[in-house]
Short mmCIF file of C-alpha atoms and ligand atoms in Angstrom, two decimals:
data_model
loop_
_atom_site.label_atom_id
_atom_site.label_comp_id
_atom_site.label_asym_id
_atom_site.label_seq_id
_atom_site.Cartn_x
_atom_site.Cartn_y
_atom_site.Cartn_z
CA UNK A 1 124.15 -129.55 132.92
CA UNK A 2 125.57 -131.34 135.73
CA UNK A 3 124.06 -130.66 139.24
CA UNK A 4 126.84 -130.30 141.80
CA UNK A 5 124.85 -129.19 144.92
CA UNK A 6 123.45 -126.08 146.19
CA UNK A 7 126.60 -124.41 147.78
CA UNK A 8 128.87 -124.99 144.65
CA UNK A 9 126.01 -124.06 142.40
CA UNK A 10 125.43 -120.78 144.24
CA UNK A 11 129.18 -120.03 144.27
CA UNK A 12 129.22 -120.82 140.54
CA UNK A 13 126.61 -118.01 140.07
CA UNK A 14 129.38 -115.47 141.45
CA UNK A 15 131.89 -117.16 139.15
CA UNK A 16 129.64 -116.33 136.11
CA UNK A 17 128.85 -112.93 137.31
CA UNK A 18 132.70 -112.11 137.44
CA UNK A 19 133.25 -113.21 133.88
CA UNK A 20 130.26 -111.03 132.91
CA UNK A 21 131.62 -108.08 134.78
CA UNK A 22 134.92 -108.57 132.81
CA UNK A 23 133.04 -108.70 129.49
CA UNK A 24 130.88 -105.89 130.29
CA UNK A 25 133.82 -103.54 131.46
CA UNK A 26 135.70 -104.48 128.05
CA UNK A 27 132.80 -103.82 125.83
CA UNK A 28 132.15 -100.77 123.75
CA UNK A 29 129.71 -98.06 124.94
CA UNK A 30 128.76 -97.83 121.17
CA UNK A 31 126.21 -100.38 119.59
CA UNK A 32 128.46 -102.23 117.39
CA UNK A 33 125.77 -104.42 115.73
CA UNK A 34 124.26 -102.94 112.38
CA UNK A 35 120.43 -102.45 113.05
CA UNK A 36 119.07 -101.02 109.76
CA UNK A 37 115.40 -101.70 110.73
CA UNK A 38 115.69 -99.83 114.11
CA UNK A 39 117.48 -97.12 112.47
CA UNK A 40 114.82 -96.82 109.80
CA UNK A 41 112.00 -96.84 112.48
CA UNK A 42 113.88 -94.16 114.48
CA UNK A 43 113.88 -92.08 111.50
CA UNK A 44 110.35 -92.65 110.50
CA UNK A 45 108.88 -92.37 114.16
CA UNK A 46 111.26 -90.14 116.15
CA UNK A 47 109.08 -89.92 119.16
CA UNK A 48 108.02 -86.42 120.77
CA UNK A 49 109.50 -83.45 118.92
CA UNK A 50 109.66 -79.82 119.75
CA UNK A 51 107.41 -77.72 117.15
CA UNK A 52 107.74 -73.98 116.77
CA UNK A 53 104.70 -71.81 115.65
CA UNK A 54 105.71 -70.01 112.52
CA UNK A 55 102.39 -68.78 111.26
CA UNK A 56 98.92 -67.96 112.52
CA UNK A 57 96.09 -67.02 110.21
CA UNK A 58 92.58 -65.91 111.23
CA UNK A 59 89.94 -67.92 109.23
CA UNK A 60 86.89 -66.55 110.77
CA UNK A 61 86.13 -65.20 114.40
CA UNK A 62 87.63 -67.64 116.94
CA UNK A 63 88.99 -69.99 114.07
CA UNK A 64 92.85 -70.03 113.37
CA UNK A 65 95.05 -71.99 110.83
CA UNK A 66 98.37 -72.54 112.65
CA UNK A 67 101.61 -73.61 111.03
CA UNK A 68 104.45 -75.28 113.03
CA UNK A 69 108.12 -76.34 111.87
CA UNK A 70 110.01 -78.90 113.67
CA UNK A 71 112.79 -77.35 115.76
CA UNK A 72 115.51 -79.88 115.49
CA UNK A 73 113.94 -82.69 113.66
CA UNK A 74 111.76 -83.03 110.32
CA UNK A 75 108.19 -83.57 110.77
CA UNK A 76 107.73 -87.48 111.15
CA UNK A 77 105.43 -89.36 108.85
CA UNK A 78 101.76 -89.27 109.52
CA UNK A 79 98.66 -90.84 107.61
CA UNK A 80 96.20 -88.38 106.22
CA UNK A 81 93.27 -88.18 108.90
CA UNK A 82 95.43 -88.72 111.89
CA UNK A 83 95.99 -86.32 114.82
CA UNK A 84 98.88 -84.94 116.81
CA UNK A 85 99.19 -83.71 120.29
CA UNK A 86 100.42 -80.31 121.65
CA UNK A 87 101.93 -80.16 125.14
CA UNK A 88 102.80 -77.13 127.03
CA UNK A 89 103.29 -75.86 130.46
CA UNK A 90 101.00 -72.84 130.89
CA UNK A 91 101.09 -71.18 134.42
CA UNK A 92 101.18 -73.96 137.03
CA UNK A 93 99.30 -76.41 134.72
CA UNK A 94 100.83 -78.82 132.13
CA UNK A 95 98.43 -79.22 129.34
CA UNK A 96 98.20 -81.79 126.30
CA UNK A 97 95.52 -81.37 123.64
CA UNK A 98 94.85 -83.38 120.22
CA UNK A 99 94.52 -81.81 116.99
CA UNK A 100 93.84 -83.29 113.48
CA UNK A 101 96.48 -82.85 111.27
CA UNK A 102 95.24 -80.76 108.17
CA UNK A 103 98.39 -80.22 105.91
CA UNK A 104 99.84 -82.21 103.02
CA UNK A 105 101.36 -85.62 104.41
CA UNK A 106 104.17 -85.24 102.02
CA UNK A 107 105.48 -81.85 103.39
CA UNK A 108 108.31 -82.51 105.73
CA UNK A 109 109.32 -79.00 106.82
CA UNK A 110 106.10 -77.93 108.36
CA UNK A 111 102.64 -79.12 109.68
CA UNK A 112 99.34 -77.21 110.01
CA UNK A 113 96.21 -77.49 112.15
CA UNK A 114 92.95 -75.73 112.34
CA UNK A 115 91.80 -74.64 115.84
CA UNK A 116 88.37 -73.42 117.12
CA UNK A 117 88.72 -71.29 120.17
CA UNK A 118 86.42 -73.18 122.90
CA UNK A 119 87.29 -70.90 126.02
CA UNK A 120 89.70 -73.43 127.31
CA UNK A 121 93.26 -73.05 128.20
CA UNK A 122 95.13 -74.53 125.14
CA UNK A 123 93.07 -72.77 122.25
CA UNK A 124 93.49 -69.42 124.36
CA UNK A 125 97.23 -69.94 124.30
CA UNK A 126 97.38 -71.07 120.70
CA UNK A 127 95.18 -68.19 119.60
CA UNK A 128 97.17 -65.42 121.36
CA UNK A 129 100.88 -66.70 122.05
CA UNK A 130 103.64 -65.09 120.20
CA UNK A 131 104.88 -66.74 116.74
CA UNK A 132 108.04 -68.47 117.77
CA UNK A 133 106.23 -70.10 120.72
CA UNK A 134 107.31 -73.86 121.13
CA UNK A 135 105.49 -76.88 122.20
CA UNK A 136 106.09 -80.60 122.72
CA UNK A 137 104.43 -82.70 120.09
CA UNK A 138 103.55 -86.41 119.12
CA UNK A 139 102.58 -86.73 115.47
CA UNK A 140 100.70 -89.49 113.70
CA UNK A 141 98.29 -90.87 116.10
CA UNK A 142 94.96 -92.71 116.06
CA UNK A 143 93.30 -95.04 113.78
CA UNK A 144 91.26 -92.26 111.71
CA UNK A 145 93.05 -93.01 108.08
CA UNK A 146 92.36 -94.83 104.97
CA UNK A 147 94.04 -98.29 105.08
CA UNK A 148 93.68 -100.28 101.75
CA UNK A 149 93.66 -103.81 103.50
CA UNK A 150 90.78 -102.67 105.57
CA UNK A 151 88.75 -100.13 103.89
CA UNK A 152 86.88 -100.08 100.55
CA UNK A 153 88.34 -97.84 97.85
CA UNK A 154 85.08 -95.67 97.79
CA UNK A 155 85.92 -93.21 100.59
CA UNK A 156 83.12 -90.74 101.95
CA UNK A 157 84.36 -88.21 104.37
CA UNK A 158 81.41 -86.79 106.07
CA UNK A 159 82.45 -83.78 108.14
CA UNK A 160 80.75 -80.80 110.09
CA UNK A 161 81.95 -77.36 111.35
CA UNK A 162 85.39 -76.94 112.16
CA UNK A 163 85.61 -81.05 112.06
CA UNK A 164 86.61 -80.53 108.29
CA UNK A 165 90.09 -80.88 109.11
CA UNK A 166 90.67 -84.75 108.35
CA UNK A 167 88.73 -83.81 104.93
CA UNK A 168 91.38 -81.40 104.05
CA UNK A 169 94.31 -83.78 104.99
CA UNK A 170 92.65 -86.85 103.05
CA UNK A 171 91.94 -84.48 100.03
CA UNK A 172 95.85 -84.53 99.56
CA UNK A 173 95.61 -88.33 99.37
CA UNK A 174 92.75 -88.46 96.97
CA UNK A 175 94.73 -90.31 94.13
CA UNK A 176 94.55 -93.34 96.38
CA UNK A 177 91.07 -93.74 96.63
CA UNK A 178 87.72 -92.20 95.10
CA UNK A 179 86.87 -89.47 97.50
CA UNK A 180 83.48 -87.63 98.32
CA UNK A 181 83.47 -85.15 100.84
CA UNK A 182 80.18 -84.21 102.50
CA UNK A 183 80.47 -81.12 104.54
CA UNK A 184 77.68 -79.86 106.74
CA UNK A 185 77.42 -76.36 108.05
CA UNK A 186 74.69 -73.92 109.37
CA UNK A 187 75.27 -71.39 106.70
CA UNK A 188 77.49 -70.72 103.59
CA UNK A 189 79.52 -68.31 105.58
CA UNK A 190 80.48 -71.01 107.95
CA UNK A 191 82.22 -73.15 105.33
CA UNK A 192 86.01 -73.37 106.39
CA UNK A 193 88.93 -73.64 104.11
CA UNK A 194 86.54 -73.53 100.87
CA UNK A 195 89.35 -72.67 98.48
CA UNK A 196 91.39 -75.72 99.50
CA UNK A 197 88.25 -77.85 99.09
CA UNK A 198 87.57 -76.59 95.69
CA UNK A 199 91.16 -77.22 94.76
CA UNK A 200 90.74 -81.06 95.55
CA UNK A 201 87.84 -81.14 92.99
CA UNK A 202 90.45 -80.49 90.30
CA UNK A 203 92.04 -83.64 91.08
CA UNK A 204 89.04 -85.81 91.04
CA UNK A 205 87.42 -85.43 94.56
CA UNK A 206 83.56 -84.59 94.89
CA UNK A 207 82.86 -81.97 97.46
CA UNK A 208 79.06 -81.69 98.45
CA UNK A 209 78.05 -78.77 100.84
CA UNK A 210 74.91 -79.69 103.20
CA UNK A 211 73.89 -76.20 104.33
CA UNK A 212 71.23 -76.00 106.96
CA UNK A 213 69.84 -72.60 105.69
CA UNK A 214 70.57 -73.55 101.97
CA UNK A 215 72.62 -70.94 99.67
CA UNK A 216 71.70 -68.82 96.71
CA UNK A 217 75.36 -68.72 95.74
CA UNK A 218 76.59 -72.23 95.70
CA UNK A 219 75.03 -75.40 94.67
CA UNK A 220 74.11 -77.54 97.80
CA UNK A 221 71.84 -79.68 99.68
CA UNK A 222 69.69 -77.61 101.86
CA UNK A 223 68.92 -79.02 105.41
CA UNK A 224 70.44 -81.27 107.93
CA UNK A 225 72.30 -84.47 107.11
CA UNK A 226 69.89 -87.29 106.38
CA UNK A 227 69.96 -90.95 105.16
CA UNK A 228 68.51 -89.79 101.73
CA UNK A 229 71.24 -87.15 101.22
CA UNK A 230 73.97 -89.73 102.30
CA UNK A 231 72.39 -92.34 99.81
CA UNK A 232 72.37 -89.91 97.13
CA UNK A 233 76.11 -89.51 96.95
CA UNK A 234 77.65 -92.45 98.82
CA UNK A 235 77.93 -94.93 95.60
CA UNK A 236 78.76 -98.67 96.09
CA UNK A 237 80.23 -100.12 99.19
CA UNK A 238 81.53 -96.81 100.90
CA UNK A 239 83.72 -96.63 103.71
CA UNK A 240 82.65 -93.61 105.85
CA UNK A 241 84.99 -91.35 107.89
CA UNK A 242 83.05 -89.18 110.07
CA UNK A 243 84.21 -86.11 112.07
CA UNK A 244 82.30 -83.11 113.75
CA UNK A 245 80.57 -82.01 116.70
CA UNK A 246 78.93 -84.44 119.01
CA UNK A 247 75.47 -83.93 118.15
CA UNK A 248 76.36 -84.33 114.45
CA UNK A 249 78.14 -87.61 115.22
CA UNK A 250 74.84 -88.84 116.84
CA UNK A 251 72.72 -87.82 113.92
CA UNK A 252 75.25 -89.58 111.48
CA UNK A 253 75.17 -92.72 113.48
CA UNK A 254 71.44 -92.84 113.36
CA UNK A 255 71.17 -92.07 109.62
CA UNK A 256 73.94 -94.41 108.73
CA UNK A 257 71.85 -97.13 110.76
CA UNK A 258 69.03 -96.56 108.59
CA UNK A 259 71.17 -97.48 105.53
CA UNK A 260 72.35 -100.79 107.27
CA UNK A 261 75.99 -99.62 106.73
CA UNK A 262 78.22 -102.35 108.44
CA UNK A 263 80.13 -101.06 111.72
CA UNK A 264 83.32 -102.01 109.95
CA UNK A 265 82.67 -99.28 107.11
CA UNK A 266 82.29 -96.57 109.63
CA UNK A 267 85.17 -94.63 111.29
CA UNK A 268 84.26 -91.88 113.77
CA UNK A 269 86.73 -89.34 115.18
CA UNK A 270 85.83 -89.71 118.95
CA UNK A 271 85.73 -86.40 120.90
CA UNK A 272 87.60 -86.02 124.23
CA UNK A 273 85.55 -87.17 127.31
CA UNK A 274 83.32 -84.62 128.71
CA UNK A 275 80.70 -86.11 130.99
CA UNK A 276 78.40 -83.06 131.97
CA UNK A 277 78.39 -82.41 135.77
CA UNK A 278 74.64 -83.22 135.92
CA UNK A 279 75.22 -86.74 134.53
CA UNK A 280 77.72 -87.58 137.05
CA UNK A 281 76.76 -89.19 140.52
CA UNK A 282 75.94 -86.60 143.19
CA UNK A 283 79.09 -85.55 144.95
CA UNK A 284 79.76 -85.68 148.65
CA UNK A 285 82.27 -82.71 148.18
CA UNK A 286 83.22 -80.51 145.39
CA UNK A 287 86.87 -81.02 145.96
CA UNK A 288 88.43 -84.51 146.52
CA UNK A 289 92.12 -85.36 147.66
CA UNK A 290 94.37 -87.65 145.32
CA UNK A 291 97.33 -89.09 146.79
CA UNK A 292 99.73 -89.95 144.33
CA UNK A 293 102.68 -92.52 144.45
CA UNK A 294 105.23 -91.53 141.98
CA UNK A 295 108.50 -93.62 142.38
CA UNK A 296 109.16 -93.34 145.99
CA UNK A 297 107.47 -90.02 146.59
CA UNK A 298 103.94 -89.36 147.77
CA UNK A 299 102.05 -86.24 146.49
CA UNK A 300 98.78 -84.87 147.45
CA UNK A 301 96.79 -82.95 144.89
CA UNK A 302 93.18 -81.71 144.82
CA UNK A 303 90.63 -83.07 142.10
CA UNK A 304 87.47 -81.42 141.17
CA UNK A 305 84.41 -83.96 141.26
CA UNK A 306 83.36 -82.78 137.68
CA UNK A 307 86.77 -83.18 136.17
CA UNK A 308 88.81 -86.20 135.11
CA UNK A 309 91.75 -87.56 137.07
CA UNK A 310 93.84 -86.46 133.96
CA UNK A 311 92.71 -82.96 134.39
CA UNK A 312 93.58 -82.99 138.04
CA UNK A 313 97.19 -83.95 137.33
CA UNK A 314 97.36 -81.37 134.47
CA UNK A 315 96.14 -78.64 136.96
CA UNK A 316 98.68 -79.68 139.40
CA UNK A 317 101.46 -79.45 136.77
CA UNK A 318 102.15 -83.44 136.82
CA UNK A 319 102.71 -84.59 133.17
CA UNK A 320 101.14 -87.84 132.40
CA UNK A 321 101.51 -89.12 128.92
CA UNK A 322 98.29 -88.90 127.08
CA UNK A 323 97.04 -88.45 123.54
CA UNK A 324 93.42 -89.19 122.50
CA UNK A 325 91.65 -88.26 125.72
CA UNK A 326 88.71 -90.54 124.81
CA UNK A 327 89.55 -93.64 126.58
CA UNK A 328 91.07 -95.47 123.40
CA UNK A 329 94.77 -95.26 123.50
CA UNK A 330 95.63 -96.19 127.03
CA UNK A 331 98.60 -93.71 127.49
CA UNK A 332 97.05 -92.19 130.55
CA UNK A 333 96.61 -95.32 132.24
CA UNK A 334 97.20 -95.27 136.21
CA UNK A 335 96.73 -97.80 138.81
CA UNK A 336 93.84 -97.36 141.40
CA UNK A 337 95.25 -98.38 144.86
CA UNK A 338 92.26 -97.25 146.73
CA UNK A 339 88.94 -95.10 146.44
CA UNK A 340 85.97 -95.01 144.22
CA UNK A 341 85.45 -93.47 140.63
CA UNK A 342 82.89 -93.05 137.90
CA UNK A 343 84.01 -94.34 134.59
CA UNK A 344 82.50 -92.41 131.39
CA UNK A 345 80.40 -95.38 130.11
CA UNK A 346 80.95 -94.37 126.38
CA UNK A 347 84.77 -94.42 126.37
CA UNK A 348 85.66 -97.58 128.25
CA UNK A 349 88.41 -98.69 126.22
CA UNK A 350 90.18 -100.51 129.04
CA UNK A 351 91.57 -104.28 128.54
CA UNK A 352 89.83 -106.89 130.61
CA UNK A 353 93.09 -107.57 132.68
CA UNK A 354 93.32 -103.79 133.51
CA UNK A 355 89.85 -103.77 134.85
CA UNK A 356 90.54 -106.93 136.93
CA UNK A 357 93.78 -105.12 138.19
CA UNK A 358 92.14 -101.78 138.83
CA UNK A 359 93.81 -99.81 136.19
CA UNK A 360 91.98 -96.74 134.69
CA UNK A 361 92.44 -94.54 131.74
CA UNK A 362 92.60 -91.36 133.67
CA UNK A 363 91.11 -89.19 130.99
CA UNK A 364 87.86 -91.31 131.53
CA UNK A 365 87.49 -91.54 135.25
CA UNK A 366 86.19 -89.07 137.67
CA UNK A 367 86.92 -89.14 141.40
CA UNK A 368 83.84 -90.03 143.67
CA UNK A 369 85.93 -89.58 146.70
CA UNK A 370 89.55 -89.34 148.06
CA UNK A 371 91.70 -91.82 146.00
CA UNK A 372 95.17 -93.16 145.99
CA UNK A 373 96.72 -93.79 142.68
CA UNK A 374 100.09 -95.33 141.41
CA UNK A 375 101.40 -93.21 138.45
CA UNK A 376 104.63 -93.77 136.20
CA UNK A 377 107.38 -91.57 136.85
CA UNK A 378 106.58 -88.68 134.84
CA UNK A 379 109.03 -86.75 132.61
CA UNK A 380 109.00 -83.09 132.59
CA UNK A 381 108.17 -80.88 129.58
C1 FAD B 1 91.11 -86.73 118.16
C2 FAD B 1 90.83 -85.18 118.43
C3 FAD B 1 91.26 -84.45 117.48
C4 FAD B 1 90.84 -83.08 117.71
N1 FAD B 1 91.02 -82.15 116.72
C5 FAD B 1 90.73 -80.75 116.91
C6 FAD B 1 91.05 -79.80 115.92
O1 FAD B 1 91.50 -80.31 114.76
N2 FAD B 1 90.86 -78.56 116.02
C7 FAD B 1 90.44 -78.20 117.45
O2 FAD B 1 90.11 -77.05 117.64
N3 FAD B 1 90.01 -79.21 118.37
C8 FAD B 1 90.58 -80.36 118.22
N4 FAD B 1 90.15 -81.31 119.23
C9 FAD B 1 89.80 -80.77 120.33
C10 FAD B 1 90.98 -80.33 121.25
O3 FAD B 1 91.83 -81.57 121.54
C11 FAD B 1 90.74 -79.34 122.36
O4 FAD B 1 89.90 -80.15 123.22
C12 FAD B 1 90.15 -78.14 122.07
O5 FAD B 1 91.27 -77.29 121.36
C13 FAD B 1 89.83 -77.22 123.45
O6 FAD B 1 90.96 -77.37 124.06
P1 FAD B 1 90.89 -76.03 125.39
O7 FAD B 1 92.26 -76.56 126.27
O8 FAD B 1 91.01 -74.69 124.51
O9 FAD B 1 89.60 -76.42 125.99
P2 FAD B 1 89.11 -77.69 126.63
O10 FAD B 1 89.90 -78.86 126.30
O11 FAD B 1 87.79 -77.84 126.50
O12 FAD B 1 89.61 -77.43 127.99
C14 FAD B 1 88.44 -77.03 128.93
C15 FAD B 1 88.67 -78.02 130.13
O13 FAD B 1 90.02 -77.90 130.57
C16 FAD B 1 90.16 -78.09 131.81
N5 FAD B 1 90.84 -76.84 132.56
C17 FAD B 1 90.54 -75.63 132.56
N6 FAD B 1 91.63 -74.86 133.04
C18 FAD B 1 92.61 -75.82 133.06
C19 FAD B 1 93.94 -75.71 133.51
N7 FAD B 1 94.33 -74.53 134.18
N8 FAD B 1 94.74 -76.68 133.61
C20 FAD B 1 94.23 -77.95 133.35
N9 FAD B 1 93.12 -78.19 132.95
C21 FAD B 1 92.19 -76.98 132.75
C22 FAD B 1 88.67 -77.97 132.38
O14 FAD B 1 88.10 -79.32 132.72
C23 FAD B 1 88.01 -77.38 131.36
O15 FAD B 1 86.82 -77.72 131.34
C24 FAD B 1 90.52 -82.74 119.01
C25 FAD B 1 90.33 -83.63 119.92
C26 FAD B 1 90.41 -84.92 119.67
C27 FAD B 1 90.16 -85.85 120.78
S1 FES B 2 94.66 -90.36 126.53
FE1 FES B 2 93.97 -92.04 125.43
S2 FES B 2 93.11 -93.41 126.86
FE2 FES B 2 93.40 -91.61 127.84
#
């Protein structure tokens, strides 16, 4: 291209923009180019959708099996073992929580989860709200699923208590791999969804109960999970999928260590960040102030020293996109403009660049004083 000089080149830019303006005003508002891959991607992953609660069954005290249908979209694809989120405005708060999907991945008209009442706001709502209540949802999240390129075909799902849910979802997929389910409970009565588990044994899955108190009625291993019990059932080169309460995860980690299972063969469902108040630095105040830059506006909200920044946003009714709540996915990322924070040490999934530029995953950061934060413009529920 010939350089004519600053003035004529700058004026040339105006001439080009005129040509562009004319082309834009004459253009169709429809996308005229065929995009079969984009169309398929939209169909398979339609983004957030509204779910309507259609059935709630009490399994035992405080544990419910919930089924939802899509309000105006079919249930999108997910991999057995993955989780979904439910978001809802409840009172002045706006809450999101993660739930492992425990229905058949081939069903497109409904989707189910198992919830255990924890005394928190979302499980209270899910266990008492009227049938027909709607929630915003994202479906098919997280890396907790069998991937033939990565995992061995010998799959051992090691679960405890209400963490049985991924074993149920993976049971529907058991023709894809050799499935052994090791299910730990305190007593026989605490075994959840037993009928469904027994059903999977008809299609080749093996289910072994490990019951702390033992059982007179069903064959089981008595006691807590140990390396010896795992070794007895794991077979050749297993890939482990582990889900259960935090103390069980610690025990399993230790016992798998004794068996020298390589880390690439262990997948653990990571629970939401929850640092106890005693493990946090001593606070100077109970409540700090967060100044939030959202677009051009400034908003000030309170934040408890013993709750994450994400919980402060939720309590203030400010929706910040989030999913795993365990520091891994990065959806809840915000920029710290000023102020000190404590970062949950076991859930630091930040990229190096994020650390350099002072971004935090707000589900994993606790305020240590007043803070100033930059947020993406949130969309409402
Ligand atoms: C990957 C993954 C999968 C999971 N799968 C399941 C599953 O299959 N089944 C299941 O039951 N659970 C599952 N969970 C746990 C689930 O996401 C919730 O944490 C659990 O249901 C409890 O939710 P809750 O709101 O009742 O209580 P919590 O999440 O424990 O909430 C209590 C906390 O919320 C905060 N809080 C209290 N009041 C408010 C308010 N008004 N506004 C904002 N915040 C407030 C406080 O910090 C309080 O400590 C999973 C979690 C993860 C990370
Ligand atoms: S919600 Fe996934 S990192 Fe915070």
